[in-house]
Short mmCIF file of C-alpha atoms in Angstrom, two decimals:
data_model
loop_
_atom_site.label_atom_id
_atom_site.label_comp_id
_atom_site.label_asym_id
_atom_site.label_seq_id
_atom_site.Cartn_x
_atom_site.Cartn_y
_atom_site.Cartn_z
CA MET A 234 113.37 148.14 201.54
CA ALA A 235 111.04 148.32 198.57
CA ALA A 236 109.30 151.64 198.02
CA ASP A 237 105.50 151.80 198.18
CA THR A 238 103.29 153.82 195.84
CA THR A 239 103.06 156.73 198.26
CA GLY A 240 106.79 157.32 198.39
CA GLY A 241 107.21 155.64 201.78
CA THR A 242 108.68 152.24 202.48
CA VAL A 243 107.20 148.81 202.92
CA ARG A 244 107.80 147.66 206.50
CA ARG A 245 109.06 144.17 207.07
CA ARG A 246 106.98 141.87 209.21
CA ASP A 247 107.63 142.62 212.85
CA ARG A 248 110.00 140.21 214.52
CA PRO A 249 110.22 139.45 218.23
CA SER A 250 112.43 141.97 220.00
CA LYS A 251 115.73 140.88 221.51
CA GLY A 252 114.14 141.35 224.91
CA ALA A 253 111.23 139.06 224.03
CA LEU A 254 113.60 136.41 222.70
CA ARG A 255 115.75 136.61 225.81
CA GLU A 256 112.70 136.29 228.05
CA GLU A 257 111.62 133.21 226.11
CA ARG A 258 115.10 131.75 226.55
CA ILE A 259 114.74 132.17 230.31
CA LEU A 260 111.39 130.40 230.24
CA ASP A 261 112.71 127.57 228.07
CA ALA A 262 115.76 127.15 230.29
CA THR A 263 113.60 126.96 233.42
CA ARG A 264 111.25 124.50 231.76
CA ARG A 265 114.20 122.23 230.97
CA LEU A 266 115.76 122.54 234.40
CA VAL A 267 112.57 121.77 236.27
CA THR A 268 112.32 118.42 234.46
CA GLU A 269 115.70 117.48 235.97
CA ARG A 270 115.29 118.63 239.56
CA SER A 271 112.91 120.48 241.82
CA MET A 272 112.35 124.21 241.49
CA ALA A 273 113.53 124.65 245.08
CA ASP A 274 116.93 123.24 244.09
CA ILE A 275 117.29 125.43 241.00
CA THR A 276 119.06 128.74 241.53
CA ILE A 277 118.78 131.95 239.56
CA ASP A 278 122.40 131.40 238.55
CA ASP A 279 121.38 128.01 237.14
CA ILE A 280 118.59 129.57 235.10
CA ALA A 281 120.78 132.41 233.85
CA ALA A 282 123.55 130.01 232.81
CA ALA A 283 121.12 127.70 231.03
CA ALA A 284 119.61 130.68 229.21
CA GLY A 285 123.05 132.02 228.26
CA ILE A 286 122.67 135.33 230.08
CA SER A 287 124.14 136.96 233.17
CA ARG A 288 122.48 136.99 236.59
CA THR A 289 122.07 140.76 236.22
CA SER A 290 120.26 140.30 232.90
CA PHE A 291 117.92 137.77 234.52
CA TYR A 292 116.72 140.39 237.00
CA PHE A 293 115.93 142.75 234.15
CA TYR A 294 113.16 140.35 233.09
CA PHE A 295 112.07 138.59 236.28
CA PRO A 296 112.38 139.59 239.95
CA THR A 297 112.26 136.02 241.32
CA LYS A 298 112.12 132.35 240.38
CA GLN A 299 108.45 132.39 241.32
CA ALA A 300 107.84 135.08 238.71
CA VAL A 301 109.41 132.85 236.05
CA LEU A 302 107.18 130.01 237.19
CA ALA A 303 104.14 132.27 237.00
CA ALA A 304 105.00 133.10 233.37
CA LEU A 305 105.36 129.41 232.56
CA MET A 306 102.05 128.65 234.24
CA GLU A 307 100.36 131.36 232.21
CA GLN A 308 101.50 129.70 228.99
CA VAL A 309 100.25 126.32 230.19
CA TRP A 310 96.87 127.59 231.34
CA GLU A 311 96.31 129.43 228.07
CA ARG A 312 96.79 126.12 226.30
CA PHE A 313 94.40 124.47 228.75
CA GLY A 314 91.81 127.08 227.83
CA GLN A 315 92.04 125.95 224.22
CA THR A 316 90.86 122.45 225.22
CA HIS A 317 87.44 123.62 226.42
CA GLY A 318 85.62 122.83 223.18
CA TRP A 319 83.20 120.45 224.90
CA PHE A 320 81.61 123.38 226.70
CA ALA A 321 80.14 124.68 223.43
CA SER A 322 78.35 121.39 222.69
CA SER A 323 74.78 120.45 223.59
CA GLY A 324 74.08 117.46 225.80
CA PRO A 325 76.52 114.73 226.89
CA THR A 326 78.42 114.47 223.54
CA ARG A 327 80.72 111.84 225.00
CA ALA A 328 83.16 111.89 222.08
CA ASP A 329 83.79 115.62 222.54
CA LEU A 330 84.28 115.21 226.29
CA LEU A 331 86.69 112.33 225.80
CA ASP A 332 88.66 114.36 223.27
CA GLN A 333 88.86 117.24 225.77
CA LEU A 334 90.04 114.93 228.56
CA ARG A 335 92.60 113.32 226.27
CA ARG A 336 94.06 116.69 225.30
CA VAL A 337 94.18 117.82 228.92
CA ALA A 338 95.96 114.61 229.93
CA GLU A 339 98.55 115.09 227.19
CA MET A 340 99.22 118.66 228.27
CA TRP A 341 99.33 117.65 231.92
CA GLN A 342 101.94 115.03 231.15
CA GLU A 343 104.04 117.45 229.07
CA ASN A 344 104.00 120.07 231.84
CA SER A 345 103.72 117.92 234.97
CA LYS A 346 106.86 119.31 236.61
CA VAL A 347 105.72 122.91 236.16
CA LEU A 348 102.16 122.17 237.29
CA ALA A 349 103.41 120.32 240.36
CA CYS A 350 104.94 123.56 241.63
CA ALA A 351 101.46 125.04 242.02
CA MET A 352 99.96 122.00 243.73
CA PRO A 353 99.51 121.77 247.53
CA GLY A 354 102.98 121.49 249.01
CA GLY A 355 104.57 122.70 245.77
CA PHE A 356 107.30 125.30 245.41
CA ALA A 357 104.95 128.16 244.49
CA VAL A 358 102.56 127.75 247.41
CA GLY A 359 102.52 131.04 249.28
CA TYR A 360 103.47 133.11 246.23
CA ARG A 361 100.31 135.18 246.03
CA PRO A 362 100.45 136.36 242.38
CA LEU A 363 100.77 132.78 241.16
CA GLU A 364 98.14 131.42 243.54
CA GLU A 365 95.73 134.12 242.36
CA PHE A 366 96.47 133.33 238.73
CA VAL A 367 95.91 129.60 239.22
CA GLY A 368 92.67 130.41 241.00
CA ARG A 369 91.47 132.48 238.05
CA ALA A 370 92.49 129.78 235.58
CA LYS A 371 90.57 127.11 237.49
CA GLN A 372 87.57 129.42 237.77
CA ARG A 373 87.55 129.74 233.98
CA PHE A 374 86.96 125.99 233.74
CA VAL A 375 84.24 126.10 236.40
CA ASP A 376 82.46 129.02 234.74
CA GLY A 377 82.54 127.34 231.32
CA LEU A 378 81.20 124.06 232.64
CA ALA A 379 78.57 125.73 234.81
CA GLU A 380 77.26 127.61 231.77
CA LYS A 381 77.03 124.35 229.80
CA ILE A 382 75.14 122.68 232.67
CA ARG A 383 72.66 125.56 232.87
CA ARG A 384 72.16 125.56 229.11
CA ASP A 385 71.61 121.80 228.96
CA ARG A 386 69.19 121.94 231.89
CA ALA A 387 67.20 124.69 230.21
CA ALA A 388 67.04 122.55 227.06
CA GLY A 389 65.88 119.51 229.02
CA LEU A 390 69.11 117.63 228.28
CA ALA A 391 70.32 117.46 231.90
CA PRO A 392 68.35 117.00 235.12
CA GLU A 393 67.92 119.76 237.65
CA GLY A 394 69.75 119.32 240.92
CA VAL A 395 72.82 120.72 242.62
CA ASP A 396 73.56 124.34 241.78
CA ALA A 397 75.41 124.42 238.44
CA ALA A 398 78.45 126.30 239.77
CA VAL A 399 78.78 123.97 242.76
CA LEU A 400 78.47 120.91 240.54
CA ALA A 401 81.05 122.32 238.11
CA ARG A 402 83.52 122.79 240.97
CA MET A 403 82.97 119.20 242.08
CA VAL A 404 83.61 117.97 238.56
CA ALA A 405 86.78 120.07 238.39
CA VAL A 406 88.14 118.51 241.59
CA VAL A 407 87.43 114.97 240.38
CA ARG A 408 88.84 115.68 236.92
CA ASP A 409 92.06 117.30 238.12
CA HIS A 410 92.78 114.62 240.70
CA ARG A 411 92.18 111.75 238.29
CA ILE A 412 94.04 113.37 235.37
CA SER A 413 97.12 113.75 237.55
CA GLU A 414 96.92 110.02 238.33
CA ILE A 415 96.29 109.00 234.73
CA THR A 416 99.46 110.67 233.49
CA ASP A 417 101.44 108.32 235.76
CA LEU A 418 99.84 105.21 234.29
CA PRO A 419 101.50 103.09 231.60
CA GLU A 420 100.56 104.42 228.18
CA GLU A 421 98.47 101.35 227.30
CA GLN A 422 96.23 101.98 230.33
CA ARG A 423 95.57 105.68 229.84
CA GLU A 424 92.84 105.49 227.21
CA GLY A 425 90.76 103.15 229.33
CA ALA A 426 91.24 105.37 232.37
CA LEU A 427 90.19 108.44 230.39
CA ASP A 428 87.09 106.59 229.19
CA GLU A 429 86.22 105.78 232.81
CA LEU A 430 86.73 109.42 233.80
CA ALA A 431 84.41 110.54 231.00
CA THR A 432 81.77 108.14 232.35
CA VAL A 433 82.10 109.58 235.86
CA VAL A 434 81.86 113.20 234.64
CA LEU A 435 78.77 112.46 232.54
CA ARG A 436 77.04 110.63 235.39
CA MET A 437 77.73 113.57 237.72
CA ILE A 438 76.03 115.98 235.31
CA TYR A 439 73.46 113.92 233.41
#
């Protein structure tokens, strides 16, 4: 290493540890496997083999398959949080809303198999840590939208009416249900469906 002016050494940029890389391999392997068959049909041996590690090594990083799924969900929901740019705008700003919906739909499609595990009837139902995490992630959307509704109402840009938090939850239910349907549509139909969804959301709020 090159010496610094104080007689010490210049540290190289930190690299991911072997443990972090191995954990990421487990997540990547599970993500690939779940696109091929259901999580219920995937064994820990399957995940370990796909990640190139032993079953014993798997348990060093994750106690269960559900824990792996929870880690995958966390990555997905963090990305979802990055799509919430519309919340910072003032008023309807349809173009910003449509951009947000488009990005959400793209992410939903990319991660549909993982997200399906947390849906009613999915593999992760009953796994409390994951259910609690999904609940917090959804609440983040509701809180962000509710704050926008209150701000726009105070500015005279949106009419008074249903409590902002209640309205935000209603919008979330409509959005999530329709987005999951849109990702199953032929590609040429998705933009029109997203435009319709934007119209519904704006009419609910404004």
